[in-house]
Tab-separated table of C-alpha atoms and ligand atoms in Angstrom:
chain	number	residue	atom	x	y	z
A	1	MET	CA	121.923	112.767	63.559
A	2	ALA	CA	121.961	108.987	63.294
A	3	HIS	CA	120.175	108.474	66.576
A	4	THR	CA	117.060	110.366	65.376
A	5	ALA	CA	116.222	107.540	62.970
A	6	ALA	CA	116.865	104.933	65.672
A	7	LEU	CA	114.690	106.859	68.120
A	8	ASN	CA	111.808	107.068	65.646
A	9	THR	CA	112.022	103.360	64.885
A	10	LEU	CA	112.115	102.627	68.621
A	11	LYS	CA	109.014	104.757	69.248
A	12	ALA	CA	107.107	102.958	66.480
A	13	LEU	CA	108.061	99.573	67.920
A	14	LEU	CA	107.059	100.610	71.449
A	15	ALA	CA	103.747	102.009	70.147
A	16	THR	CA	102.918	98.624	68.596
A	17	ILE	CA	103.701	96.867	71.892
A	18	SER	CA	101.517	99.390	73.710
A	19	ASP	CA	98.634	98.736	71.267
A	20	LEU	CA	98.883	94.988	71.792
A	21	ARG	CA	98.920	95.438	75.570
A	22	ALA	CA	95.870	97.702	75.382
A	23	ALA	CA	94.017	95.133	73.268
A	24	LYS	CA	94.810	92.506	75.880
A	25	SER	CA	93.542	94.834	78.625
A	26	VAL	CA	90.258	95.347	76.754
A	27	LEU	CA	89.752	91.585	76.585
A	28	SER	CA	90.620	91.218	80.254
A	29	TRP	CA	88.273	94.054	81.286
A	30	ASP	CA	85.503	92.509	79.193
A	31	GLN	CA	86.100	89.103	80.746
A	32	GLN	CA	85.592	90.571	84.228
A	33	THR	CA	82.547	92.680	83.359
A	34	TYR	CA	80.367	91.534	80.437
A	35	MET	CA	81.650	88.295	78.907
A	36	PRO	CA	79.173	85.400	79.146
A	37	THR	CA	80.697	82.466	81.044
A	38	GLY	CA	80.658	80.359	77.862
A	39	GLY	CA	83.277	82.647	76.331
A	40	ILE	CA	86.036	81.648	78.713
A	41	GLY	CA	87.708	78.913	76.638
A	42	THR	CA	88.227	80.930	73.465
A	43	ARG	CA	89.014	84.049	75.462
A	44	ALA	CA	91.902	82.248	77.168
A	45	ASN	CA	93.327	81.431	73.706
A	46	GLN	CA	92.899	85.018	72.522
A	47	MET	CA	94.645	86.365	75.606
A	48	GLY	CA	97.403	83.803	75.179
A	49	THR	CA	97.966	84.863	71.563
A	50	LEU	CA	98.206	88.539	72.496
A	51	SER	CA	100.545	87.739	75.406
A	52	ARG	CA	102.822	85.856	73.038
A	53	LEU	CA	102.846	88.730	70.531
A	54	VAL	CA	103.640	91.206	73.324
A	55	HIS	CA	106.422	88.979	74.643
A	56	GLU	CA	107.987	88.446	71.199
A	57	ARG	CA	108.081	92.156	70.452
A	58	SER	CA	109.181	93.228	73.927
A	59	THR	CA	112.162	90.863	73.857
A	60	SER	CA	113.120	91.138	70.175
A	61	ALA	CA	116.670	91.492	68.919
A	62	GLU	CA	115.553	94.584	66.995
A	63	LEU	CA	114.444	96.306	70.192
A	64	ARG	CA	117.717	95.459	71.929
A	65	SER	CA	119.760	96.694	68.999
A	66	LEU	CA	117.859	100.007	68.868
A	67	LEU	CA	118.378	100.546	72.601
A	68	ASP	CA	122.092	99.708	72.215
A	69	GLN	CA	122.397	102.321	69.452
A	70	LEU	CA	120.713	104.930	71.650
A	71	ASP	CA	122.730	104.096	74.754
A	72	GLY	CA	124.226	107.312	76.164
A	73	GLN	CA	122.968	109.383	73.217
A	74	LEU	CA	120.172	111.264	74.958
A	75	ASP	CA	119.983	113.662	77.882
A	76	PRO	CA	118.508	111.506	80.694
A	77	GLU	CA	116.475	114.491	81.948
A	78	THR	CA	114.456	114.708	78.722
A	79	ASP	CA	111.317	112.721	77.926
A	80	ASP	CA	113.152	110.803	75.195
A	81	GLY	CA	116.004	110.043	77.590
A	82	ALA	CA	113.471	108.694	80.097
A	83	LEU	CA	111.771	106.665	77.372
A	84	VAL	CA	115.019	104.908	76.489
A	85	ARG	CA	115.845	104.272	80.164
A	86	ILE	CA	112.396	102.801	80.943
A	87	ALA	CA	112.326	100.761	77.715
A	88	ARG	CA	115.748	99.351	78.661
A	89	ARG	CA	114.525	98.436	82.155
A	90	ASP	CA	111.412	96.743	80.756
A	91	LEU	CA	113.541	94.810	78.271
A	92	GLU	CA	115.915	93.596	80.990
A	93	HIS	CA	112.964	92.568	83.148
A	94	ALA	CA	111.357	90.691	80.289
A	95	THR	CA	114.548	88.845	79.358
A	96	LYS	CA	116.313	88.168	82.661
A	97	LEU	CA	114.154	85.184	83.573
A	98	SER	CA	114.770	82.031	81.573
A	99	ALA	CA	111.891	80.847	79.369
A	100	ASP	CA	111.893	77.595	81.329
A	101	LEU	CA	111.387	79.399	84.650
A	102	VAL	CA	108.614	81.632	83.272
A	103	GLU	CA	106.884	78.535	81.905
A	104	ARG	CA	107.162	76.640	85.223
A	105	MET	CA	105.902	79.673	87.147
A	106	SER	CA	102.833	80.180	84.970
A	107	HIS	CA	102.094	76.444	84.943
A	108	THR	CA	102.397	76.212	88.753
A	109	THR	CA	100.267	79.271	89.520
A	110	ALA	CA	97.573	78.099	87.065
A	111	MET	CA	97.387	74.789	88.957
A	112	VAL	CA	97.655	76.260	92.447
A	113	ASP	CA	94.813	78.711	92.022
A	114	ALA	CA	92.160	75.990	92.080
A	115	VAL	CA	93.837	74.297	95.055
A	116	TRP	CA	93.925	77.581	96.964
A	117	VAL	CA	90.217	78.201	96.304
A	118	GLN	CA	89.417	74.752	97.708
A	119	ALA	CA	91.835	75.082	100.653
A	120	ARG	CA	90.468	78.485	101.611
A	121	LEU	CA	86.910	77.220	101.477
A	122	THR	CA	87.613	74.422	103.926
A	123	GLY	CA	90.458	76.046	105.893
A	124	ASP	CA	92.736	73.206	104.801
A	125	TRP	CA	96.332	74.442	105.126
A	126	PRO	CA	97.927	70.974	104.643
A	127	LEU	CA	96.227	70.829	101.228
A	128	PHE	CA	97.792	74.143	100.211
A	129	ALA	CA	101.198	73.747	101.884
A	130	PRO	CA	103.065	71.613	99.284
A	131	HIS	CA	101.950	73.979	96.518
A	132	LEU	CA	103.099	77.020	98.442
A	133	ARG	CA	106.437	75.285	98.993
A	134	ALA	CA	106.778	74.926	95.194
A	135	ILE	CA	105.949	78.608	94.724
A	136	VAL	CA	108.470	79.710	97.353
A	137	GLU	CA	111.135	77.652	95.567
A	138	LEU	CA	110.228	79.358	92.282
A	139	GLN	CA	110.349	82.788	93.950
A	140	ARG	CA	113.883	82.042	95.148
A	141	GLU	CA	114.880	81.067	91.607
A	142	ILE	CA	113.283	84.234	90.247
A	143	ALA	CA	115.209	86.347	92.749
A	144	GLU	CA	118.458	84.594	91.763
A	145	GLN	CA	117.850	85.211	88.061
A	146	TYR	CA	116.912	88.873	88.568
A	147	GLY	CA	119.967	89.218	90.804
A	148	TYR	CA	120.502	91.071	94.087
A	149	THR	CA	123.315	92.082	96.383
A	150	THR	CA	121.953	91.600	99.901
A	151	HIS	CA	118.574	89.824	100.013
A	152	PRO	CA	116.290	87.955	97.578
A	153	PHE	CA	113.410	90.228	98.659
A	154	ASP	CA	115.253	93.168	97.056
A	155	ALA	CA	115.108	91.468	93.664
A	156	LEU	CA	111.392	90.703	93.999
A	157	ILE	CA	110.206	94.114	95.224
A	158	ASN	CA	112.236	95.815	92.532
A	159	VAL	CA	109.673	94.619	89.977
A	160	ASP	CA	106.855	96.748	91.412
A	161	GLU	CA	108.927	99.381	93.246
A	162	PRO	CA	112.111	100.053	91.282
A	163	GLY	CA	114.851	101.189	93.655
A	164	THR	CA	113.098	100.094	96.864
A	165	THR	CA	114.887	97.679	99.223
A	166	LYS	CA	114.024	95.309	102.045
A	167	ALA	CA	115.967	97.572	104.408
A	168	GLN	CA	113.759	100.525	103.462
A	169	ILE	CA	110.593	98.463	104.037
A	170	GLU	CA	111.868	97.208	107.396
A	171	GLN	CA	112.607	100.751	108.482
A	172	MET	CA	109.107	101.840	107.426
A	173	TYR	CA	107.403	99.070	109.401
A	174	ALA	CA	109.626	99.538	112.471
A	175	GLU	CA	108.572	103.186	112.621
A	176	LEU	CA	104.907	102.340	112.061
A	177	LYS	CA	104.992	99.787	114.872
A	178	VAL	CA	106.403	102.282	117.356
A	179	GLY	CA	104.060	104.995	116.136
A	180	THR	CA	100.759	103.138	115.884
A	181	LEU	CA	100.740	100.049	118.156
A	182	PRO	CA	100.197	102.091	121.374
A	183	LEU	CA	97.379	103.975	119.618
A	184	MET	CA	95.784	100.672	118.603
A	185	LYS	CA	96.056	99.283	122.121
A	186	ALA	CA	94.482	102.401	123.654
A	187	ILE	CA	91.555	102.206	121.218
A	188	GLY	CA	91.226	98.462	121.775
A	189	GLN	CA	90.582	99.062	125.478
A	190	GLN	CA	87.532	101.186	124.631
A	191	GLN	CA	85.781	98.643	122.405
A	192	GLY	CA	82.219	97.832	123.205
A	193	GLU	CA	79.692	99.647	121.037
A	194	ASP	CA	79.534	98.969	117.307
A	195	ARG	CA	80.034	102.399	115.768
A	196	THR	CA	79.340	101.205	112.213
A	197	ARG	CA	75.603	100.604	112.697
A	198	PRO	CA	74.430	103.633	110.631
A	199	LEU	CA	76.142	102.135	107.563
A	200	HIS	CA	74.076	98.953	107.680
A	201	GLY	CA	70.466	98.777	106.487
A	202	ARG	CA	68.689	98.967	103.124
A	203	PHE	CA	70.548	101.196	100.665
A	204	ASP	CA	69.116	101.351	97.162
A	205	GLU	CA	71.776	100.395	94.639
A	206	ALA	CA	70.876	103.050	92.036
A	207	ARG	CA	71.106	105.787	94.651
A	208	GLN	CA	74.452	104.494	95.878
A	209	GLU	CA	75.680	104.611	92.309
A	210	GLN	CA	74.337	108.117	91.726
A	211	PHE	CA	76.090	109.424	94.846
A	212	GLY	CA	79.433	107.809	93.969
A	213	MET	CA	79.373	109.120	90.403
A	214	GLU	CA	78.566	112.645	91.574
A	215	VAL	CA	81.371	112.603	94.166
A	216	ILE	CA	84.096	111.490	91.789
A	217	LYS	CA	82.898	113.955	89.161
A	218	ARG	CA	83.504	116.662	91.765
A	219	PHE	CA	86.944	115.134	92.481
A	220	GLY	CA	87.744	115.730	88.819
A	221	PHE	CA	87.319	112.268	87.302
A	222	ASP	CA	86.681	112.973	83.613
A	223	TRP	CA	83.579	111.062	82.513
A	224	HIS	CA	84.324	111.864	78.841
A	225	ARG	CA	87.511	109.830	79.189
A	226	GLY	CA	86.275	107.130	81.534
A	227	ARG	CA	83.338	104.994	82.584
A	228	GLN	CA	82.258	102.737	85.434
A	229	ASP	CA	80.890	99.209	85.269
A	230	ARG	CA	80.251	96.386	87.708
A	231	ALA	CA	82.676	93.616	88.631
A	232	VAL	CA	82.834	90.954	91.329
A	233	HIS	CA	86.300	92.134	92.401
A	234	PRO	CA	86.456	95.898	91.716
A	235	PHE	CA	89.514	97.191	89.861
A	236	CYS	CA	90.628	100.006	87.567
A	237	THR	CA	92.200	99.494	84.171
A	238	ASN	CA	92.840	101.717	81.182
A	239	PHE	CA	93.547	101.444	77.459
A	240	SER	CA	95.045	104.951	77.219
A	241	MET	CA	94.884	108.116	79.356
A	242	ASN	CA	91.703	108.891	77.426
A	243	ASP	CA	89.913	105.629	78.151
A	244	VAL	CA	89.872	104.675	81.828
A	245	ARG	CA	87.581	101.917	83.142
A	246	LEU	CA	86.513	101.862	86.779
A	247	THR	CA	84.591	98.957	88.222
A	248	THR	CA	82.610	98.704	91.421
A	249	ARG	CA	80.332	96.371	93.350
A	250	PHE	CA	77.254	97.292	95.385
A	251	ASP	CA	76.036	95.796	98.620
A	252	PRO	CA	72.363	96.802	99.105
A	253	THR	CA	72.686	96.231	102.874
A	254	TRP	CA	75.975	98.051	103.548
A	255	LEU	CA	76.783	101.568	102.409
A	256	ALA	CA	80.547	101.653	102.889
A	257	PRO	CA	82.114	99.268	100.328
A	258	ALA	CA	80.796	100.807	97.096
A	259	MET	CA	81.074	104.388	98.358
A	260	PHE	CA	84.726	104.179	99.395
A	261	GLY	CA	85.523	101.630	96.703
A	262	THR	CA	84.359	104.096	94.039
A	263	MET	CA	86.534	106.876	95.487
A	264	HIS	CA	89.471	104.448	95.709
A	265	GLU	CA	89.270	103.263	92.102
A	266	ALA	CA	88.660	106.841	90.920
A	267	GLY	CA	91.986	107.792	92.570
A	268	HIS	CA	93.706	105.166	90.407
A	269	GLY	CA	91.704	106.366	87.413
A	270	MET	CA	92.518	110.072	87.808
A	271	TYR	CA	96.217	109.188	88.020
A	272	GLU	CA	95.994	107.478	84.615
A	273	GLN	CA	93.851	110.268	83.120
A	274	GLY	CA	96.453	112.811	84.263
A	275	VAL	CA	99.429	111.291	82.432
A	276	ALA	CA	100.772	113.706	79.784
A	277	GLN	CA	99.020	113.232	76.423
A	278	HIS	CA	102.290	113.079	74.480
A	279	PHE	CA	103.280	109.901	76.377
A	280	THR	CA	100.432	108.047	74.678
A	281	ARG	CA	101.246	104.582	73.249
A	282	SER	CA	104.597	104.581	75.037
A	283	PRO	CA	105.869	102.756	78.147
A	284	LEU	CA	105.874	106.124	79.971
A	285	ALA	CA	102.062	106.231	79.852
A	286	ALA	CA	101.303	104.594	83.211
A	287	GLY	CA	101.637	105.153	86.944
A	288	CYS	CA	105.160	105.215	88.343
A	289	SER	CA	104.918	102.149	90.631
A	290	MET	CA	102.383	100.077	92.582
A	291	GLY	CA	103.033	102.086	95.746
A	292	LEU	CA	102.693	105.434	93.970
A	293	HIS	CA	99.456	104.256	92.359
A	294	GLU	CA	98.076	103.119	95.679
A	295	SER	CA	99.030	106.458	97.253
A	296	GLN	CA	96.530	108.105	94.913
A	297	SER	CA	93.657	105.695	95.547
A	298	ARG	CA	94.209	106.039	99.297
A	299	LEU	CA	94.590	109.806	99.155
A	300	TRP	CA	91.163	110.268	97.569
A	301	GLU	CA	89.511	107.495	99.570
A	302	ASN	CA	90.965	108.253	103.016
A	303	LEU	CA	92.535	111.716	103.220
A	304	VAL	CA	89.595	113.245	101.345
A	305	GLY	CA	86.701	110.749	101.484
A	306	ARG	CA	86.976	109.826	105.151
A	307	SER	CA	87.726	113.366	106.337
A	308	ARG	CA	85.384	115.551	108.341
A	309	PRO	CA	85.597	118.559	105.951
A	310	PHE	CA	84.475	116.344	103.060
A	311	TRP	CA	81.372	115.214	104.933
A	312	GLU	CA	80.517	118.701	106.127
A	313	TYR	CA	79.717	119.278	102.462
A	314	PHE	CA	78.514	115.858	101.303
A	315	TYR	CA	76.579	114.535	104.289
A	316	ALA	CA	73.420	116.549	103.590
A	317	PRO	CA	73.189	115.310	99.968
A	318	LEU	CA	73.717	111.730	101.189
A	319	GLN	CA	70.982	112.140	103.816
A	320	ASN	CA	68.679	113.433	101.096
A	321	LEU	CA	69.269	110.272	99.070
A	322	PHE	CA	68.655	108.027	102.096
A	323	PRO	CA	66.334	110.002	104.382
A	324	GLU	CA	64.824	106.968	106.109
A	325	GLN	CA	68.206	105.510	106.960
A	326	LEU	CA	70.209	108.633	107.824
A	327	GLN	CA	67.856	111.468	108.835
A	328	ALA	CA	68.191	110.632	112.527
A	329	VAL	CA	71.973	110.089	112.304
A	330	ASP	CA	73.962	113.263	112.960
A	331	LEU	CA	77.198	114.155	111.190
A	332	ASP	CA	79.444	113.252	114.132
A	333	THR	CA	77.891	109.818	114.475
A	334	PHE	CA	78.239	109.222	110.740
A	335	TYR	CA	81.864	110.423	110.780
A	336	ARG	CA	82.621	108.040	113.650
A	337	ALA	CA	80.932	105.189	111.755
A	338	ILE	CA	83.073	105.556	108.625
A	339	ASN	CA	86.246	105.767	110.757
A	340	SER	CA	85.550	102.987	113.216
A	341	VAL	CA	88.667	101.102	114.345
A	342	GLN	CA	88.047	97.418	114.887
A	343	PRO	CA	90.747	94.747	114.922
A	344	SER	CA	89.621	92.147	112.402
A	345	PHE	CA	90.930	89.037	110.684
A	346	ILE	CA	90.487	90.077	107.059
A	347	ARG	CA	92.965	92.517	105.509
A	348	VAL	CA	90.684	93.906	102.811
A	349	GLU	CA	88.065	94.833	105.415
A	350	ALA	CA	90.551	96.480	107.778
A	351	ASP	CA	90.313	100.137	108.819
A	352	GLU	CA	93.015	102.737	108.166
A	353	LEU	CA	94.784	102.135	111.467
A	354	THR	CA	94.923	98.328	111.628
A	355	TYR	CA	95.498	97.844	107.882
A	356	ASN	CA	99.283	98.144	107.956
A	357	LEU	CA	99.596	95.498	110.667
A	358	HIS	CA	98.011	93.047	108.221
A	359	THR	CA	100.581	93.822	105.529
A	360	LEU	CA	103.412	93.832	108.079
A	361	LEU	CA	102.737	90.293	109.241
A	362	ARG	CA	102.630	89.072	105.630
A	363	PHE	CA	105.942	90.814	104.960
A	364	GLU	CA	107.511	89.074	107.969
A	365	VAL	CA	106.133	85.676	106.944
A	366	GLU	CA	107.442	86.143	103.369
A	367	LEU	CA	110.926	86.996	104.638
A	368	GLY	CA	110.941	83.828	106.745
A	369	LEU	CA	109.844	81.722	103.759
A	370	LEU	CA	112.388	83.257	101.373
A	371	GLU	CA	115.218	82.933	103.889
A	372	GLY	CA	114.242	79.349	104.716
A	373	THR	CA	113.905	80.120	108.437
A	374	LEU	CA	110.141	79.494	108.349
A	375	ALA	CA	108.791	76.152	107.105
A	376	VAL	CA	105.608	76.271	105.039
A	377	GLU	CA	103.767	73.963	107.472
A	378	ASP	CA	104.486	76.378	110.341
A	379	VAL	CA	102.990	79.430	108.591
A	380	PRO	CA	99.520	79.258	110.247
A	381	ALA	CA	100.980	79.091	113.769
A	382	VAL	CA	103.317	82.021	113.114
A	383	TRP	CA	100.541	83.930	111.370
A	384	ASN	CA	98.116	83.474	114.262
A	385	ALA	CA	100.736	84.451	116.825
A	386	LYS	CA	101.418	87.670	114.934
A	387	VAL	CA	97.701	88.502	114.630
A	388	ALA	CA	97.414	87.970	118.385
A	389	GLU	CA	100.468	90.143	119.051
A	390	TYR	CA	99.521	93.018	116.715
A	391	LEU	CA	95.728	92.970	116.835
A	392	GLY	CA	94.894	91.212	120.080
A	393	ILE	CA	92.674	88.593	118.416
A	394	THR	CA	93.246	85.009	117.228
A	395	PRO	CA	91.894	83.636	113.930
A	396	PRO	CA	89.551	80.695	114.638
A	397	ASN	CA	90.652	78.982	111.397
A	398	ASP	CA	93.022	79.418	108.443
A	399	THR	CA	90.250	80.661	106.148
A	400	LEU	CA	90.229	83.776	108.301
A	401	GLY	CA	94.005	83.536	108.641
A	402	ALA	CA	96.864	82.504	106.388
A	403	LEU	CA	94.625	81.321	103.523
A	404	GLN	CA	92.668	84.560	102.985
A	405	ASP	CA	94.683	86.320	100.241
A	406	VAL	CA	95.092	85.280	96.606
A	407	HIS	CA	98.584	86.798	96.255
A	408	TRP	CA	100.847	83.872	97.145
A	409	SER	CA	98.981	81.351	95.031
A	410	ALA	CA	99.215	83.836	92.142
A	411	GLY	CA	102.995	84.030	92.635
A	412	LEU	CA	102.855	87.591	93.969
A	413	PHE	CA	105.586	87.925	96.572
A	414	ALA	CA	106.953	91.250	97.878
A	415	TYR	CA	103.619	92.835	96.954
A	416	PHE	CA	101.826	93.541	100.269
A	417	PRO	CA	104.223	96.312	101.402
A	418	THR	CA	103.249	98.376	98.340
A	419	TYR	CA	99.813	98.903	99.958
A	420	THR	CA	101.436	100.401	103.043
A	421	ILE	CA	103.833	102.483	100.943
A	422	GLY	CA	100.636	103.862	99.386
A	423	ASN	CA	99.189	104.754	102.804
A	424	VAL	CA	102.386	106.486	103.898
A	425	LEU	CA	102.840	108.443	100.664
A	426	ALA	CA	99.179	109.488	100.507
A	427	VAL	CA	99.677	111.608	103.636
A	428	GLN	CA	103.079	112.898	102.529
A	429	PHE	CA	101.622	114.137	99.219
A	430	PHE	CA	98.475	115.534	100.802
A	431	ASP	CA	100.593	117.492	103.307
A	432	ALA	CA	102.813	118.792	100.494
A	433	ALA	CA	99.756	119.938	98.542
A	434	VAL	CA	98.317	121.712	101.594
A	435	ALA	CA	101.698	123.321	102.334
A	436	ALA	CA	101.680	124.700	98.782
A	437	SER	CA	97.991	125.734	98.971
A	438	PRO	CA	96.781	126.126	102.568
A	439	ALA	CA	93.207	126.751	101.379
A	440	ILE	CA	92.752	123.098	100.316
A	441	PRO	CA	90.999	121.852	103.515
A	442	GLU	CA	88.590	124.794	103.383
A	443	GLN	CA	87.944	124.102	99.690
A	444	ILE	CA	87.169	120.458	100.501
A	445	ARG	CA	84.654	121.767	103.046
A	446	GLN	CA	83.011	123.619	100.102
A	447	GLY	CA	83.025	120.534	97.867
A	448	GLU	CA	85.812	121.999	95.714
A	449	PHE	CA	88.769	119.811	94.740
A	450	GLY	CA	90.325	121.666	91.795
A	451	THR	CA	93.397	122.957	93.652
A	452	LEU	CA	94.226	119.568	95.147
A	453	HIS	CA	93.647	117.730	91.860
A	454	GLY	CA	95.713	120.374	90.047
A	455	TRP	CA	98.642	119.931	92.450
A	456	LEU	CA	98.560	116.144	92.010
A	457	ASN	CA	98.376	116.494	88.210
A	458	GLU	CA	101.262	118.916	88.131
A	459	ASN	CA	103.557	117.098	90.560
A	460	ILE	CA	102.704	113.428	90.065
A	461	TYR	CA	100.183	112.387	87.410
A	462	GLN	CA	101.552	114.105	84.301
A	463	HIS	CA	104.998	112.504	84.714
A	464	GLY	CA	103.752	108.918	84.236
A	465	ARG	CA	106.743	106.580	84.523
A	466	LYS	CA	109.297	109.259	83.621
A	467	TYR	CA	110.926	109.293	87.078
A	468	ASP	CA	111.792	106.406	89.402
A	469	PRO	CA	109.529	106.210	92.480
A	470	ASN	CA	112.080	107.514	95.011
A	471	ASP	CA	112.956	110.357	92.654
A	472	LEU	CA	109.318	111.301	92.064
A	473	VAL	CA	108.553	111.316	95.806
A	474	LEU	CA	111.489	113.672	96.364
A	475	ARG	CA	110.509	115.959	93.488
A	476	ALA	CA	106.841	116.127	94.476
A	477	SER	CA	107.119	116.450	98.251
A	478	GLY	CA	110.653	117.799	98.657
A	479	ARG	CA	111.599	114.830	100.869
A	480	PRO	CA	112.275	111.099	100.573
A	481	MET	CA	109.462	108.809	101.753
A	482	GLU	CA	108.981	109.233	105.497
A	483	THR	CA	106.498	107.840	107.974
A	484	ALA	CA	106.348	110.802	110.383
A	485	PRO	CA	103.568	112.716	108.550
A	486	TYR	CA	101.501	109.532	108.293
A	487	ILE	CA	101.915	108.618	111.983
A	488	ASN	CA	101.106	112.197	112.925
A	489	TYR	CA	97.954	112.054	110.783
A	490	LEU	CA	96.785	108.819	112.416
A	491	LYS	CA	97.503	110.076	115.937
A	492	THR	CA	95.653	113.344	115.380
A	493	LYS	CA	92.644	111.863	113.595
A	494	TYR	CA	92.092	108.826	115.809
A	495	GLY	CA	93.139	110.672	118.960
A	496	GLN	CA	90.179	113.001	118.342
A	497	LEU	CA	87.801	110.235	117.268
A	498	TYR	CA	88.542	108.160	120.368
A	499	LYS	CA	89.212	111.084	122.741
A	500	LEU	CA	92.687	109.862	123.674
B	601	LIG	ZN1	94.111	100.219	94.904
């Protein structure tokens, strides 16, 4: 069969691209963890060289010709069929944008980053505004070159969430608004005491680290195929499914960030560790989409790590590590502390319930910018009005408002909704796992996670990028993405916590 030779050549080419990408990831990981500051200049050149090599190979005429030869030759249900489909999609993505546009985008974002840092520091929106206007213009051009039928947002979100549309996102947020705003308002009326007090104090860093490592080992994170280091902005990366790098950051005066951050990044890490071994060095060896990836970090962090059954097992060991700080704090008080709802200005510090309102307002602002119905200079006013409407508070300045996130200055549009997709899917998958194995909550109460981890491996992790996100959600949970389980989860959990 002629296509066997073409397929083998294709696999070899894709393996080389995968190796180059992994090498680039190692350099990037090193830059964010161990590299001395003096290394930055040469490192930028090294990264640039690898990026160029990746780009040349991923857009080569040879690759296109191989994919053309294989077009329609393979059963799309097989792994090889999926490989050809995903390789084709990656090729189209890499080649649709003109070289000139890619160059202007990278040049603009490189310049804007420093301006954004300065603007955020001083809350100076007028300083940032002209640069954001340039980026919005570029985003419109990008959407045009990718192509879309109804809205430029569709073209942009398709990069991270293949097959997802603006209409789907709007539907998701409309349902979340109806389902969670009344809950928020009812909780807001009870504010007064600070429930988070037990989490603040002196918490020895080494003990925090020990606890986090023990917890994620119990989750099923494989320490023979992964490690954890420190970084200013925690992240997870990997060089294969057998080499996963978590990073974390400790605050010696606040217990929550490293503890839940470790569980969060471990969720990303276990997803990558679970990808089928035979996908190694191929474009199938990665998570399915940003939203799917985030569903796994949030599932382990929130559905497991912030649940009462989890702490019925793990609270005593934590008290033993921090007797002075926690001996007098009972389990209920601790559980309330880690699930405190508090409208706040900063997205990354938001609790489970208010979080989606932060991403929603960014989504609405982005639509206005892309459609041209919202002028860049009016963003802070619109932003603040939305924070007041959704959260009942008003940012005192733009540092705590429209300037807080790095995404827009980095050219990341249509990105924020993927966080909320992750929240919604986390509950949908957890419910599906419990429906298949009703003993899971009781097992969590015993500190056992094997059944849950096994279900996720079987239904999600092992498939890597083989299926499109909507398809994978349907296969794993038996239903398309839906908000009802998530809203139900929030109502039940916070209804109990706030006695509503
Ligand atoms: Zn994440």
